[in-house]
mmCIF file of C-alpha atoms in Angstrom:
data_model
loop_
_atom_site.group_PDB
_atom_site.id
_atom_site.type_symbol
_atom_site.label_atom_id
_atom_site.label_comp_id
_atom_site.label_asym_id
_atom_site.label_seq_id
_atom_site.Cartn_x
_atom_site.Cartn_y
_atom_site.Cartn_z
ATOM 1 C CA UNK A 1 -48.569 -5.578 -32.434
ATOM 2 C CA UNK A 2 -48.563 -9.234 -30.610
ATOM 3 C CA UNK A 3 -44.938 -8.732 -30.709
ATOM 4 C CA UNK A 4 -44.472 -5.803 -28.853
ATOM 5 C CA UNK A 5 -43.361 -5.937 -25.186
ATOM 6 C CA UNK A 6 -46.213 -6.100 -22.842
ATOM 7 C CA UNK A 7 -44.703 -2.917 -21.300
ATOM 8 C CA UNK A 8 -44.624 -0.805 -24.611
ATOM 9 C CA UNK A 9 -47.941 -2.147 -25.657
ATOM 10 C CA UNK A 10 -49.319 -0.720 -22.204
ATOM 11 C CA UNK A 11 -50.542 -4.022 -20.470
ATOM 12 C CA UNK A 12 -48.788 -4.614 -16.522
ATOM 13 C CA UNK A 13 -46.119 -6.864 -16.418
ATOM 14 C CA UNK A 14 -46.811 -9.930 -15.056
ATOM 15 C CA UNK A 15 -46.679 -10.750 -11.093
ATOM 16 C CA UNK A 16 -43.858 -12.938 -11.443
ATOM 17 C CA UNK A 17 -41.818 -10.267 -13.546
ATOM 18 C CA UNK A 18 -42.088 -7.499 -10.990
ATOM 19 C CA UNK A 19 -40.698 -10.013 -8.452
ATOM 20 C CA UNK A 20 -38.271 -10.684 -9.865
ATOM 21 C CA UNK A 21 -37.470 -7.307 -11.093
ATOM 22 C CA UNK A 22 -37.931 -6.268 -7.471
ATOM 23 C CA UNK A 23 -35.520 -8.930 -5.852
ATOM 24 C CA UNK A 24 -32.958 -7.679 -8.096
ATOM 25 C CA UNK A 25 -33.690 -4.334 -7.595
ATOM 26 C CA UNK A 26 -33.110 -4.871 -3.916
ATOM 27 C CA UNK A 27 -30.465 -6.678 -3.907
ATOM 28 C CA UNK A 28 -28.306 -3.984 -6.046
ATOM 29 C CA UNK A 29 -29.539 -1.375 -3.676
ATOM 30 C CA UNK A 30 -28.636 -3.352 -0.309
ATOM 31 C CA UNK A 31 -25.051 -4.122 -2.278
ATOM 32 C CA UNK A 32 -24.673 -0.607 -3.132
ATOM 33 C CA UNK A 33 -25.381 0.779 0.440
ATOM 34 C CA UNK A 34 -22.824 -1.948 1.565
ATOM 35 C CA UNK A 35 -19.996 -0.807 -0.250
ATOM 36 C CA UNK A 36 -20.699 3.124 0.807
ATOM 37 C CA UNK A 37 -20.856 2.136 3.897
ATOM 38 C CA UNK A 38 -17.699 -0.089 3.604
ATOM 39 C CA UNK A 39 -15.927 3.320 2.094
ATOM 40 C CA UNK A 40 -17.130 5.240 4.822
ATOM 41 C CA UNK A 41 -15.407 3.058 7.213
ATOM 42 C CA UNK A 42 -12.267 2.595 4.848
ATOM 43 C CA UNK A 43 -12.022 6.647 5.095
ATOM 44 C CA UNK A 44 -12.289 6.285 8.890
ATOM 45 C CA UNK A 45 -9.394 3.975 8.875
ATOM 46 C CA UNK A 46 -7.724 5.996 6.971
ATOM 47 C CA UNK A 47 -7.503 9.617 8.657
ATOM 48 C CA UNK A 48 -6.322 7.395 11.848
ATOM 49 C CA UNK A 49 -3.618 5.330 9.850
ATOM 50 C CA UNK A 50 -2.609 9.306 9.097
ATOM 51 C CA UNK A 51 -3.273 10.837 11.958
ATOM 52 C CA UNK A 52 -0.777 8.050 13.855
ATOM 53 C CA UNK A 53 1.946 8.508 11.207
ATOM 54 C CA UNK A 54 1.661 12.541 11.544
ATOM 55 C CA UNK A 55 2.234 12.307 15.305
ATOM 56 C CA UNK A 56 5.193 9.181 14.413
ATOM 57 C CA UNK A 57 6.781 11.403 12.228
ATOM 58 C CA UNK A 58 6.817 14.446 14.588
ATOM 59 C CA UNK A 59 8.260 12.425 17.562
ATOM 60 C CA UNK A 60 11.518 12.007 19.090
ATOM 61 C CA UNK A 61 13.313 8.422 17.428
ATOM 62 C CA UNK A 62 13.227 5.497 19.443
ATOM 63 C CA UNK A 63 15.596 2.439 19.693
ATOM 64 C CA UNK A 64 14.945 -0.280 16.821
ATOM 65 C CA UNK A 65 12.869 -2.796 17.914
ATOM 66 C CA UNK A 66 14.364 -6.375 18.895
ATOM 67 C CA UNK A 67 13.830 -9.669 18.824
ATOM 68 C CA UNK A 68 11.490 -10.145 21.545
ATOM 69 C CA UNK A 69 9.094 -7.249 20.213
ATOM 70 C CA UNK A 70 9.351 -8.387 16.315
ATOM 71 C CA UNK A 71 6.290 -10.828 16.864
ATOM 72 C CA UNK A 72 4.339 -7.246 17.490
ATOM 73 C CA UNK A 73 5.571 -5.371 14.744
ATOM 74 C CA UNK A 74 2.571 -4.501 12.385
ATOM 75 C CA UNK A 75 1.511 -1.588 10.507
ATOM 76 C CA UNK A 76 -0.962 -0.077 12.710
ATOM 77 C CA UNK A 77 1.958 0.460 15.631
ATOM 78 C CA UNK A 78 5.402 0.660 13.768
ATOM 79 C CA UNK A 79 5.029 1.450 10.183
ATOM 80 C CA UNK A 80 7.113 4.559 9.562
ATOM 81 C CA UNK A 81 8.367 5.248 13.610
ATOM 82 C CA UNK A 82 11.377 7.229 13.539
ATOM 83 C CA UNK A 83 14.256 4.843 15.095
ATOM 84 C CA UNK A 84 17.594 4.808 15.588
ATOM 85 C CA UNK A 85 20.455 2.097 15.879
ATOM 86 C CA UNK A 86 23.764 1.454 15.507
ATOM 87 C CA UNK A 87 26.663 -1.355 14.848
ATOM 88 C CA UNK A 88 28.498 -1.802 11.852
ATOM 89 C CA UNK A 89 27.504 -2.026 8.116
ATOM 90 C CA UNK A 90 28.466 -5.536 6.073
ATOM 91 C CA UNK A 91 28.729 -3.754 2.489
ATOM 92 C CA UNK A 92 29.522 -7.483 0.903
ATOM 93 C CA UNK A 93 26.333 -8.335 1.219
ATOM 94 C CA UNK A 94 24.585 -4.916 0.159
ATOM 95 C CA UNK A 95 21.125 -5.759 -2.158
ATOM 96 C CA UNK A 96 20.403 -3.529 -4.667
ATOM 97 C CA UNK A 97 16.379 -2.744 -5.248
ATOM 98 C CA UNK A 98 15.363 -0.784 -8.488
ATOM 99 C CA UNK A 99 13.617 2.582 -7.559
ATOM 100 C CA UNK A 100 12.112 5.099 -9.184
ATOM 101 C CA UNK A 101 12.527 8.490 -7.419
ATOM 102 C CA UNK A 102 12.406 11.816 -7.927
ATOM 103 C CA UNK A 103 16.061 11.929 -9.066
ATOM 104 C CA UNK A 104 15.425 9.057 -11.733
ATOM 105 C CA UNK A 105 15.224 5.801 -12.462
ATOM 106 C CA UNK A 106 18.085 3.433 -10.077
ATOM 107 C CA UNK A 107 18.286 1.179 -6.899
ATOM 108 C CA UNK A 108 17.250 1.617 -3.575
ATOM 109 C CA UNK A 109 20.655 0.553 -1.371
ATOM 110 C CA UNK A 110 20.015 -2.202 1.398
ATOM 111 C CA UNK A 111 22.876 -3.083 3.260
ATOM 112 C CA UNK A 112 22.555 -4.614 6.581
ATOM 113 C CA UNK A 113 23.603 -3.633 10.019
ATOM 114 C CA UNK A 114 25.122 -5.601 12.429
ATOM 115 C CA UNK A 115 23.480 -4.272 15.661
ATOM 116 C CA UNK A 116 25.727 -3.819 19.293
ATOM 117 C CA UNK A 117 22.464 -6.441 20.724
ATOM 118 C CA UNK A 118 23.444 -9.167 17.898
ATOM 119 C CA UNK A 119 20.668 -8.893 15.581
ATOM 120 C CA UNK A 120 20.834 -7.637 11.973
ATOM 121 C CA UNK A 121 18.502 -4.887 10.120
ATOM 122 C CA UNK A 122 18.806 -4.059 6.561
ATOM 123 C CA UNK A 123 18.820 -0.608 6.525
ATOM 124 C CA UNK A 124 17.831 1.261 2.862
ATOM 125 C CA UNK A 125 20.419 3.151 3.090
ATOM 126 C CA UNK A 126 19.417 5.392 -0.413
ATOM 127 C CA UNK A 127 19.123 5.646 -3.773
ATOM 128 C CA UNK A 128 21.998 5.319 -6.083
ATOM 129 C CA UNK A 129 21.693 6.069 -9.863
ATOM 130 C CA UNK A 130 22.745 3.107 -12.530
ATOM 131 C CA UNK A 131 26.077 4.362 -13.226
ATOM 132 C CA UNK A 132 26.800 3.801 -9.279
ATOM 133 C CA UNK A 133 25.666 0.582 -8.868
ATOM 134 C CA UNK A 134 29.068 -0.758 -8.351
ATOM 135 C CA UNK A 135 30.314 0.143 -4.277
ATOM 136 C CA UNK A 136 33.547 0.911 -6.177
ATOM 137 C CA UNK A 137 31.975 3.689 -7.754
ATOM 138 C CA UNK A 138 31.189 5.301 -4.381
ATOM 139 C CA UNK A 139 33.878 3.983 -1.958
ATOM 140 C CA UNK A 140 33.649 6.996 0.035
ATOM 141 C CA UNK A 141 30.634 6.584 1.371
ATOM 142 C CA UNK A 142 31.286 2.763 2.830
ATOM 143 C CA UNK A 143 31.795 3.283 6.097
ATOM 144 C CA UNK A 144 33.430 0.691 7.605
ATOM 145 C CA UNK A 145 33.590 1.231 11.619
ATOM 146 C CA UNK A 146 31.205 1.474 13.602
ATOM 147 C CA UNK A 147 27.850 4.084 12.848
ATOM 148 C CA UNK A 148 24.563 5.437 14.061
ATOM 149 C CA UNK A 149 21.571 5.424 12.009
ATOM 150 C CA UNK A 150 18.645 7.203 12.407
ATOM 151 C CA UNK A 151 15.385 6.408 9.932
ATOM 152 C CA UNK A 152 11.621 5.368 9.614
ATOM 153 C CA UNK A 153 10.849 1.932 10.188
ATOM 154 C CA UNK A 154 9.405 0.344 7.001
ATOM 155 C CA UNK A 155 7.549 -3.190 6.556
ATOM 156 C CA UNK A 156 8.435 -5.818 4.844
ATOM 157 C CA UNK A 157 7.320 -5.494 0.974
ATOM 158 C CA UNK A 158 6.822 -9.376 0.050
ATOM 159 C CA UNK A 159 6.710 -11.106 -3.306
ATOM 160 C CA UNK A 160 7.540 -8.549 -5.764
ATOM 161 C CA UNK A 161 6.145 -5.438 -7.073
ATOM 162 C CA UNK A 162 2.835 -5.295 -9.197
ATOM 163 C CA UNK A 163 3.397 -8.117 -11.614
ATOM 164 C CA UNK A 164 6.582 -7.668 -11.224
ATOM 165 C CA UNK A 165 8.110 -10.824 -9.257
ATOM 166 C CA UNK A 166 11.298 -10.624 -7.164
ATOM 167 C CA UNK A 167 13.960 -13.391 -8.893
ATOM 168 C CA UNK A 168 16.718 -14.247 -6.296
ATOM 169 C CA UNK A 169 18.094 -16.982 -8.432
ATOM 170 C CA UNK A 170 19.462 -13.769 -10.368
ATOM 171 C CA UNK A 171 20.031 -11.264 -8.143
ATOM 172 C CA UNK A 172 17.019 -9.142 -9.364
ATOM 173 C CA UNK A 173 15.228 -7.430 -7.056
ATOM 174 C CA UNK A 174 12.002 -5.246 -7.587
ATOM 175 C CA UNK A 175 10.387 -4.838 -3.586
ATOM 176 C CA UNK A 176 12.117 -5.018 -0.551
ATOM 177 C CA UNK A 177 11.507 -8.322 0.816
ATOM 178 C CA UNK A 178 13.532 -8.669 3.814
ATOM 179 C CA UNK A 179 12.576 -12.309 3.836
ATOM 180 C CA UNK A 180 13.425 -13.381 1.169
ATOM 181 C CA UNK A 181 16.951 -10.818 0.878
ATOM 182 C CA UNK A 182 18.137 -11.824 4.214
ATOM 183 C CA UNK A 183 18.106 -15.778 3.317
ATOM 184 C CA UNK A 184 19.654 -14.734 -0.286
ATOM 185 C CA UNK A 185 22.324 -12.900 1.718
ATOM 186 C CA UNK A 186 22.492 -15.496 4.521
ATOM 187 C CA UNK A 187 21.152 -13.098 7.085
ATOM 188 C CA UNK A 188 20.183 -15.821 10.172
ATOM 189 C CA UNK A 189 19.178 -12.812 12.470
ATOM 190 C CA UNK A 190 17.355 -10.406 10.563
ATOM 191 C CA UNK A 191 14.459 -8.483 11.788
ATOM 192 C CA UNK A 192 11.563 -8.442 10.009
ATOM 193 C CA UNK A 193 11.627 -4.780 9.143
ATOM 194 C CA UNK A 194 14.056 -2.706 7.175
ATOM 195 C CA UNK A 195 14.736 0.754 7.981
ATOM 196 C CA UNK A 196 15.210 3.937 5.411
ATOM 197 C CA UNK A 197 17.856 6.174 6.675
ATOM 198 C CA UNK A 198 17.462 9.505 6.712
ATOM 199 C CA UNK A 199 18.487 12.493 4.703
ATOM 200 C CA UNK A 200 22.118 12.786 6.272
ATOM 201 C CA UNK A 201 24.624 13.102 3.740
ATOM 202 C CA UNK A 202 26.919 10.275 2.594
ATOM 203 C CA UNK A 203 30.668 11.009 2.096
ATOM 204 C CA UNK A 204 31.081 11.504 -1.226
ATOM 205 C CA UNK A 205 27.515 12.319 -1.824
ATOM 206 C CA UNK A 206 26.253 7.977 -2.597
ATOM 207 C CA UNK A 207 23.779 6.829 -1.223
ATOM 208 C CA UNK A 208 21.156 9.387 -1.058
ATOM 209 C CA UNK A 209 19.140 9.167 1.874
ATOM 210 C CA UNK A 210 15.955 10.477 3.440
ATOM 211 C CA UNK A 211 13.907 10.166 0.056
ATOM 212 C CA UNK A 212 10.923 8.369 1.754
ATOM 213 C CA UNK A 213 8.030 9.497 0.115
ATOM 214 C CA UNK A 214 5.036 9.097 2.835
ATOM 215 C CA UNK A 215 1.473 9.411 1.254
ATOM 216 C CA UNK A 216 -2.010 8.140 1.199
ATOM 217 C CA UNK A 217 -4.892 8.147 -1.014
ATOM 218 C CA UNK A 218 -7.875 9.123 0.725
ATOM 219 C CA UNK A 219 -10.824 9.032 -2.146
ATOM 220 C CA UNK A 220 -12.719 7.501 -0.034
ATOM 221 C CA UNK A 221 -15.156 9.863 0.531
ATOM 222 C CA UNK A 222 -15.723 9.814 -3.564
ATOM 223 C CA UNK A 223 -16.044 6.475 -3.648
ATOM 224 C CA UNK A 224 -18.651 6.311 -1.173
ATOM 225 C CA UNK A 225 -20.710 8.709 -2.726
ATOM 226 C CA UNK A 226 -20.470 7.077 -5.523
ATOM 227 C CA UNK A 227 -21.970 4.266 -4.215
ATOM 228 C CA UNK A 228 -24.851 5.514 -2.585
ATOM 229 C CA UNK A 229 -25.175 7.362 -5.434
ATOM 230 C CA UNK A 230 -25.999 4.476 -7.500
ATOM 231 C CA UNK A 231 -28.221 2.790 -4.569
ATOM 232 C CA UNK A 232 -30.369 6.412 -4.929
ATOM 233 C CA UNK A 233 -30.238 5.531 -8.719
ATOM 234 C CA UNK A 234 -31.734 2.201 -8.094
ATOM 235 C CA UNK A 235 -34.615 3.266 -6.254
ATOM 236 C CA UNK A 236 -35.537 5.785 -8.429
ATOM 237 C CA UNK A 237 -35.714 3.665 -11.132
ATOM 238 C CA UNK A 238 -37.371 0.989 -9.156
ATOM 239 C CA UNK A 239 -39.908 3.984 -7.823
ATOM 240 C CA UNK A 240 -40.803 4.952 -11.249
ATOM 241 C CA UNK A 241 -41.217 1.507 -12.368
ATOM 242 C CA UNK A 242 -43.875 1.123 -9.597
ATOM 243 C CA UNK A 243 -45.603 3.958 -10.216
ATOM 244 C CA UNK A 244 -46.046 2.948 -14.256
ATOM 245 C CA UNK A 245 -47.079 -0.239 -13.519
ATOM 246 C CA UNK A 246 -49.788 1.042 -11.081
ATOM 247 C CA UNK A 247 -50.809 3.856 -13.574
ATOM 248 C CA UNK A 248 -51.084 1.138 -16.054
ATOM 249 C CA UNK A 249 -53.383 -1.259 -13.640
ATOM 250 C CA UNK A 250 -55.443 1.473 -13.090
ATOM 251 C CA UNK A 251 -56.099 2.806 -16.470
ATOM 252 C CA UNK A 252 -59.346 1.797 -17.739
ATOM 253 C CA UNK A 253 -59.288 -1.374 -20.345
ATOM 254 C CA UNK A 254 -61.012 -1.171 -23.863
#
């Protein structure tokens, strides 16, 4: 019987123990509250990030951003505006991305456009399946004179996909990283944006365009009940705790 816990055996738990069970207690509750509270402002966040892209979506396409307005381009004002430009394509030094879309497994086309102002924007231009990797394979649909594009404007996607590392050195590339593409491709006026064309048909039917797929998890909401779910849990266990330990101070000793 000496060995039982003082608990089980029905004897309070010392002073120190309940403080310490206590601090802990408090400390996962405050945590927990935190992180709802954190979700709760996440999900705020998160109906404006697609409220703004609803409304960017809907609107008339404006003029591609230059030089002097790349130091402001960020998510929260630019991230999928519908633009336009125009100058000529430079197909030798097209990038190939691998893509998985809903017409398979291939390569996202970025080929950069030499703009009328002098700067250069790689502009995804579509998907191309495996078998048309090669720009001989699609000839038809290299233009070669001047053009007008019309797309969303898409940031930068640096270093790689998950785990998944881009590898200049051999031409592999998993995430559109205009950085690094431009200086593999010796792009010296690149903006720091690339832009996926819409769905206008190609001749001959390569690239296809307009494929963007624009989407947002919102569980934030379940997350945050989740959360203060698990602070509620905490302080009913630390309430019934309490009320045990009092029950067992009061109880009359033999």
């Amino acid at each position: 019987m000496l060995a039982r816990d003082d608990a089980e055996g029905g004897r309070p738990r010392s002073g120190l123990a309940l403080a310490a069970i206590g601090v802990l207690a408090l400390a996962a509750f405050a945590s927990f509250v935190a992180l709802g509270l954190w979700q709760i402002e996440r999900r705020a966040w998160k109906l404006d990030l697609i409220s703004r892209v609803e409304t960017r979506l809907a609107a008339e396409p404006v003029a591609a951003p230059g030089p002097a307005a790349w130091p402001d381009v960020d998510a929260a004002r630019y991230e999928y505006l519908r633009v336009t430009l125009s100058g000529v394509f430079d197909h030798s030094r097209e990038t190939l991305v691998q893509a998985a879309t809903g017409l398979g497994s291939g390569f996202w086309t970025l080929t950069p456009l030499k703009t009328a102002q002098g700067f250069e924007v790689l502009v995804n231009r579509g998907f191309v399946r495996p078998e048309r990797r090669a720009p001989a394979t699609r000839a038809d649909g290299l233009p070669r004179g001047p053009v007008a594009v019309t797309g969303l404007l898409r940031l930068t996607e640096p270093d790689g996909a998950f785990l998944r590392a881009n590898e200049p050195d051999r031409d592999l590339w998993r995430s559109r990283d205009v950085a690094a593409i431009a200086a593999a491709r010796g792009l010296t006026e690149a903006a720091p944006y690339f832009v996926d064309a819409d769905g206008r048909p190609n001749a001959g039917g390569w690239p296809v365009g307009g494929l963007t797929v624009v989407g947002f998890r919102n569980n934030h909401l379940v997350y945050a009940l989740t959360w203060f779910g698990l602070a509620l849990m905490v302080a009913g266990g630390a309430g019934l705790l309490a009320r045990h330990e009092l029950r067992l101070r009061g109880a009359p000793r033999g």
